[in-house]
Amino acid sequence: MPDRRRILRQWREGAASALVTLVRAEGSSYRRPGAHLLIGANGECSGSISGGCLEAEVVRKAPWLTRDGAVVERYSTLFDDTADIPYGLGCGGIVDLLLEPVDTPECRALLEAIEASLTGAEFHVATWLPLQGQPLRRVVFASDGRLIFSSATLTAAEIAAARTAIAGQPNSNGILPSTQHSTQPIYVHHLTPPQRLIVLGAGEDAKPVVTMASLLGWRVLVADGRAQLAQTARFPEAEQVLATSSLGDLSLRSNDAVILMTHSYEQDRTLLTQLLAPLRDHKSSHHTSPEIPSYIGLLGASHRSSLLVSEAVASLGITIDECCAHIFAPVGLDLGGDGAEAIALAIIAEVQAHVQGRLASSRKLTPASVAEHIVQGGASRYLQTHCALEAAAKSQA
């Protein structure tokens, strides 16, 4: 998300000549499909499509590669320890990059959709990749299926096929095979809004939470009934700072993340009860699903949170199980450390893991995973030889 903001700033300033999009990644890759790099006429750029190993090469060649229109280029980041100078390409994967001039209706439509997504809108984009003399073509749909843009040469059948393809791949970006209506592969790109974080409480310890969330490109709203604390000057990175203690002023959504950190037991109890009220309303009205923020975190010790939960469920007439299924308390991953910054890091890390569906995962290497990577050819010959010698020594012991 921070990349999108920098890219749009450069584009709006008129300092752009080519847009690069990562459309396919095989193996290990620092960035995933959907990453962008905007290149200026003088070599300046915003965004990234790798960990830094590809940008210089792509920036250097982009003007020449896009002189006749959009192209797709393949780059390998597989580490080759036999090369005299490996150029740092050690990510261990292969990526396909779409390079397109910015002065086309298709690129302008994409950049405008990216810009609108930052304010909360959602779009679905299908791009027919340039192939064997066939030019790039593109459609942009709103989240409700409305056609926002289509290339002039696209037929109604092709647009309908794109809508079907997007429906079949609702949650991920990637290249689809050619269809009966086109021999060109179609790249599907979902432009989702930035994560929205609602911080209820404008104390000093809320400042690093807001700062870290803004670094991730999230839209941050701070609310506190104490007007002397709820001031924009204290939270310059926040999108909104409201002097209110009413949730009705916040227009909460089901994909929001909410942190309760007022440091007032009474305020937290009132806010928690209001946040969980849809569970009670759901029981009485039999709605299909209650509208509750996907993440609700309570700052404070376990015994304090337990008391808050017990009073909230008693007030709402719901069960403790129902309540605990929707809250994270104590808030934050158990990362250790002390102080406001360490707590903020734990909170933001837990929210990030939750919204990405990675809350229970770990990337810690194990002997089994190391062996698997070596078998798959992901390690250098040095590592393979070292492991083989180590295994032989163990067998002789």
XYZ file of C-alpha atoms in Angstrom:
397
model
C 0.000 0.000 0.000
C 2.778 2.562 0.678
C 4.074 1.758 -2.827
C 0.714 2.724 -4.323
C 0.788 6.140 -2.680
C 4.331 6.878 -3.862
C 3.528 5.662 -7.384
C 0.450 7.864 -7.621
C 2.320 10.894 -6.303
C 4.960 10.498 -9.006
C 2.321 9.888 -11.691
C 0.268 12.948 -10.718
C 3.430 15.051 -10.856
C 3.812 14.024 -14.506
C 7.137 12.289 -13.922
C 6.346 8.864 -15.360
C 7.035 7.014 -18.598
C 6.409 3.318 -17.907
C 4.534 1.164 -15.396
C 5.883 -2.269 -14.483
C 3.607 -4.906 -12.936
C 4.697 -8.262 -11.543
C 2.150 -10.632 -13.133
C 3.639 -14.037 -12.363
C 6.071 -15.449 -9.800
C 7.421 -18.988 -9.754
C 9.393 -20.197 -6.764
C 10.657 -17.726 -4.190
C 10.014 -14.050 -4.825
C 10.399 -10.961 -2.640
C 7.208 -9.467 -4.112
C 4.053 -11.236 -5.278
C 1.830 -10.661 -8.341
C 0.273 -7.215 -8.200
C 3.453 -5.354 -7.206
C 4.143 -2.220 -9.260
C 7.121 -0.084 -10.228
C 6.602 3.319 -11.884
C 9.540 4.564 -13.952
C 10.215 8.204 -14.829
C 11.742 9.590 -17.988
C 15.024 10.309 -16.200
C 15.274 6.945 -14.435
C 13.568 7.960 -11.191
C 11.156 5.346 -9.898
C 8.574 4.563 -7.227
C 7.466 1.190 -5.895
C 9.268 -2.120 -6.247
C 8.978 -5.466 -8.002
C 11.816 -7.255 -6.155
C 14.055 -6.879 -3.152
C 16.246 -4.514 -5.151
C 17.994 -6.966 -7.463
C 15.859 -6.295 -10.568
C 14.933 -2.624 -10.373
C 18.134 -1.175 -11.865
C 18.034 -3.538 -14.849
C 14.329 -2.935 -15.498
C 14.649 0.854 -15.171
C 17.567 0.858 -17.605
C 15.783 -1.204 -20.269
C 12.170 -0.007 -19.863
C 12.319 2.902 -22.374
C 13.700 0.610 -25.074
C 11.409 -2.322 -24.271
C 8.228 -0.222 -24.355
C 9.101 1.850 -27.419
C 6.478 -0.017 -29.481
C 3.979 -0.692 -26.697
C 3.508 -3.066 -23.776
C 5.625 -6.208 -23.418
C 6.054 -9.075 -20.959
C 9.615 -9.893 -19.914
C 10.823 -12.861 -17.855
C 13.577 -12.560 -15.272
C 15.280 -15.272 -13.252
C 16.473 -14.576 -9.715
C 17.868 -18.079 -9.249
C 21.232 -17.901 -7.515
C 24.119 -19.106 -9.643
C 27.292 -19.515 -7.601
C 29.265 -20.453 -10.725
C 28.938 -16.942 -12.168
C 31.830 -14.529 -11.739
C 29.452 -11.766 -10.666
C 26.016 -13.028 -9.521
C 24.576 -9.451 -9.270
C 22.893 -10.439 -6.004
C 20.134 -12.398 -7.738
C 19.540 -14.804 -4.917
C 15.767 -14.747 -4.367
C 15.456 -18.159 -5.970
C 12.554 -17.649 -8.379
C 11.382 -16.610 -11.821
C 9.138 -13.587 -12.412
C 7.187 -12.288 -15.393
C 6.965 -8.510 -15.613
C 4.474 -6.513 -17.670
C 5.970 -3.231 -18.888
C 3.580 -0.683 -20.406
C 3.819 2.985 -21.395
C 1.822 5.261 -19.117
C 0.450 7.398 -21.953
C -2.243 4.894 -22.970
C -5.925 4.737 -21.998
C -5.339 1.290 -20.498
C -2.557 2.427 -18.175
C -4.421 5.578 -17.154
C -7.490 3.473 -16.306
C -5.386 1.201 -14.108
C -3.667 4.074 -12.297
C -7.000 5.827 -11.716
C -8.427 2.615 -10.241
C -5.386 2.276 -7.989
C -5.902 5.860 -6.844
C -9.589 5.305 -6.083
C -8.818 2.098 -4.172
C -6.804 4.067 -1.629
C -9.955 5.887 -0.540
C -11.897 2.684 0.121
C -13.170 1.553 -3.297
C -12.502 -1.930 -4.667
C -11.849 -2.826 -8.297
C -11.196 -5.931 -10.365
C -8.932 -5.634 -13.389
C -8.428 -8.083 -16.232
C -5.541 -7.477 -18.630
C -5.015 -9.358 -21.883
C -1.231 -9.613 -21.944
C 0.604 -8.642 -25.141
C 1.485 -11.803 -27.038
C 2.800 -12.484 -30.553
C 1.821 -9.126 -31.988
C -1.453 -8.860 -30.067
C -1.525 -5.621 -28.033
C -2.371 -5.199 -24.383
C -6.075 -4.769 -23.680
C -7.816 -4.191 -20.348
C -11.130 -4.022 -18.513
C -11.786 -2.520 -15.077
C -14.829 -3.531 -13.030
C -16.139 -2.000 -9.812
C -16.738 -4.335 -6.891
C -20.431 -4.559 -7.805
C -19.610 -5.705 -11.345
C -20.133 -2.372 -13.123
C -17.858 -1.875 -16.111
C -15.627 1.122 -15.429
C -13.302 0.878 -18.444
C -12.702 -1.353 -21.443
C -10.241 -1.183 -24.319
C -11.841 -0.062 -27.560
C -11.083 -3.325 -29.389
C -12.644 -5.656 -26.808
C -15.845 -7.423 -27.778
C -18.862 -7.974 -25.539
C -18.033 -11.685 -25.432
C -14.478 -10.980 -24.269
C -15.695 -8.606 -21.560
C -18.184 -11.225 -20.363
C -15.422 -13.840 -20.327
C -13.261 -11.511 -18.236
C -16.079 -10.996 -15.741
C -16.421 -14.791 -15.434
C -12.663 -15.220 -15.031
C -12.578 -12.658 -12.233
C -15.468 -14.384 -10.455
C -13.528 -17.652 -10.640
C -10.452 -16.107 -9.009
C -11.896 -13.773 -6.384
C -9.081 -13.518 -3.874
C -5.768 -13.675 -5.685
C -3.824 -12.048 -8.493
C -2.461 -14.167 -11.308
C -2.450 -15.223 -14.956
C -5.281 -17.334 -16.308
C -4.967 -19.540 -19.400
C -6.391 -18.385 -22.717
C -10.135 -18.736 -23.270
C -12.294 -19.631 -26.250
C -12.684 -15.909 -26.908
C -8.961 -15.079 -26.918
C -5.601 -16.760 -27.299
C -4.015 -14.149 -25.053
C -3.419 -15.053 -21.403
C -5.431 -12.879 -19.023
C -3.888 -11.382 -15.912
C -6.437 -10.832 -13.127
C -5.659 -8.148 -10.559
C -7.827 -7.314 -7.526
C -7.350 -3.793 -6.188
C -8.453 -3.884 -2.563
C -8.537 -0.866 -0.234
C -5.871 -0.495 2.450
C -6.596 -2.135 5.783
C -8.506 0.229 8.067
C -7.408 0.439 11.711
C -9.605 2.113 14.323
C -7.711 3.151 17.459
C -10.089 3.897 20.314
C -7.993 5.944 22.706
C -5.611 8.806 21.971
C -3.069 8.392 24.748
C 0.687 8.544 24.300
C 0.949 4.789 23.689
C -1.410 5.115 20.698
C 1.154 7.212 18.816
C 3.547 4.379 17.852
C 0.550 2.192 16.918
C -0.595 4.840 14.445
C 2.937 5.394 13.136
C 3.591 1.693 12.487
C 0.200 1.176 10.865
C 0.803 4.124 8.542
C 4.139 2.634 7.488
C 2.159 -0.360 6.203
C -0.089 1.975 4.239
C -3.152 1.357 6.403
C -5.919 3.919 6.771
C -5.894 4.866 10.456
C -8.697 6.528 12.394
C -8.135 7.663 15.986
C -11.135 8.413 18.208
C -11.299 9.597 21.811
C -13.957 11.531 23.702
C -11.234 13.640 25.317
C -10.866 16.569 22.918
C -7.534 17.619 24.401
C -6.051 14.281 23.272
C -7.946 13.704 20.011
C -6.008 16.281 17.995
C -4.631 15.907 14.482
C -1.324 17.458 15.515
C -0.698 14.534 17.878
C -1.370 11.947 15.141
C -0.128 13.417 11.834
C -0.060 9.995 10.120
C -3.731 9.251 10.844
C -6.318 9.735 8.135
C -8.835 10.983 10.691
C -8.725 12.038 14.338
C -12.157 12.413 15.935
C -13.089 13.807 19.337
C -15.878 11.323 19.966
C -16.688 8.330 22.142
C -19.619 7.219 19.987
C -19.095 4.280 17.641
C -21.928 5.619 15.506
C -19.560 8.343 14.268
C -17.042 5.804 12.930
C -19.009 3.875 10.254
C -17.440 0.578 11.300
C -17.170 -2.232 8.738
C -16.746 -5.974 9.023
C -13.170 -5.912 7.675
C -11.979 -3.189 10.080
C -9.506 -3.809 12.874
C -10.304 -2.081 16.189
C -8.008 -1.533 19.165
C -9.450 -0.536 22.546
C -6.781 1.382 24.453
C -8.588 4.144 26.356
C -7.002 3.101 29.697
C -10.452 3.598 31.218
C -12.214 0.464 32.378
C -15.636 2.068 32.097
C -14.998 3.380 28.578
C -13.572 0.056 27.393
C -16.585 -1.778 28.855
C -19.009 0.538 27.060
C -17.114 0.324 23.766
C -16.713 -3.455 23.916
C -20.414 -3.891 24.629
C -21.290 -1.668 21.674
C -18.870 -3.507 19.370
C -20.376 -6.881 20.283
C -24.013 -5.716 20.252
C -24.581 -7.173 16.738
C -24.244 -10.647 18.304
C -27.285 -9.935 20.449
C -29.155 -8.316 17.546
C -28.299 -11.284 15.340
C -29.997 -13.653 17.773
C -33.200 -11.644 17.852
C -33.455 -10.772 14.140
C -31.968 -13.966 12.648
C -29.748 -12.052 10.231
C -27.345 -14.228 8.240
C -24.249 -12.775 9.881
C -23.599 -10.055 12.447
C -21.585 -7.022 11.311
C -18.649 -7.040 13.702
C -15.110 -5.817 12.951
C -12.932 -8.783 12.031
C -10.379 -7.864 14.709
C -11.144 -6.420 18.143
C -8.145 -6.082 20.455
C -8.256 -5.196 24.157
C -5.228 -3.550 25.720
C -4.605 -4.629 29.302
C -3.833 -7.591 31.505
C -5.690 -10.906 31.169
C -7.639 -10.495 34.397
C -8.832 -7.011 33.327
C -9.922 -8.328 29.929
C -11.705 -11.246 31.584
C -13.720 -8.862 33.742
C -14.619 -6.779 30.682
C -15.781 -9.895 28.834
C -17.865 -11.128 31.768
C -19.659 -7.790 32.073
C -20.180 -7.463 28.300
C -21.743 -10.926 27.946
C -23.978 -10.337 30.957
C -25.198 -7.076 29.479
C -25.793 -8.509 25.974
C -27.140 -11.916 26.907
C -24.554 -13.772 24.818
C -22.123 -16.519 25.774
C -18.491 -16.162 26.740
C -17.596 -18.409 23.788
C -19.353 -16.037 21.379
C -17.532 -13.090 22.860
C -14.078 -14.679 22.894
C -14.464 -15.766 19.272
C -14.395 -12.103 18.243
C -11.769 -10.533 20.499
C -8.015 -10.670 20.973
C -7.034 -10.179 24.576
C -4.526 -9.362 25.783
C -3.956 -7.575 22.478
C -0.827 -8.323 20.441
C 1.504 -11.216 19.765
C 3.739 -12.345 22.613
C 6.950 -10.831 21.233
C 8.485 -9.781 24.513
C 9.961 -6.347 25.162
C 8.768 -3.378 27.150
C 7.469 0.102 26.480
C 4.991 1.695 24.086
C 6.956 0.900 20.921
C 7.340 -2.802 21.752
C 3.633 -3.063 22.577
C 2.739 -1.268 19.350
C 4.894 -3.682 17.356
C 3.146 -6.664 18.996
C -0.279 -5.169 18.226
C 0.449 -4.328 14.584
C 2.096 -7.719 14.040
C -0.994 -9.526 15.326
C -3.389 -7.449 13.224
C -1.225 -7.998 10.133
C -1.079 -11.752 10.759
C -4.832 -11.897 11.310
C -5.867 -9.993 8.196
C -3.429 -12.029 6.094
C -4.699 -15.336 7.501
C -1.278 -16.158 8.933
C -1.922 -15.896 12.641
C -0.796 -19.430 13.521
C 1.979 -19.797 10.953
C 5.749 -19.641 11.372
C 8.500 -19.560 8.768
C 11.139 -20.940 11.111
C 13.443 -23.347 9.324
C 13.480 -26.961 10.432
C 15.889 -29.757 9.474
C 13.121 -31.240 7.314
C 12.496 -27.992 5.429
C 16.225 -27.460 4.868
C 16.521 -30.952 3.411
C 13.462 -30.371 1.214
C 14.897 -27.139 -0.186
C 18.182 -28.827 -0.977
C 16.427 -31.663 -2.825
C 14.441 -29.098 -4.825
C 17.634 -27.378 -5.913
C 17.143 -24.235 -3.898
C 20.565 -24.364 -2.243
C 23.989 -23.790 -3.739
C 26.332 -26.665 -4.522
C 28.331 -25.682 -1.454
C 25.389 -26.405 0.832
C 24.573 -29.643 -0.955
C 28.155 -30.838 -0.594
C 28.358 -29.733 3.043
C 25.141 -31.571 3.945
C 26.235 -34.686 2.100
C 29.565 -34.729 3.980
C 27.744 -34.164 7.274
C 25.394 -37.074 6.580
C 28.300 -39.324 5.649
C 30.156 -38.452 8.861
C 27.064 -39.319 10.939
C 26.665 -42.676 9.200
C 30.282 -43.590 9.981
C 30.035 -42.556 13.616
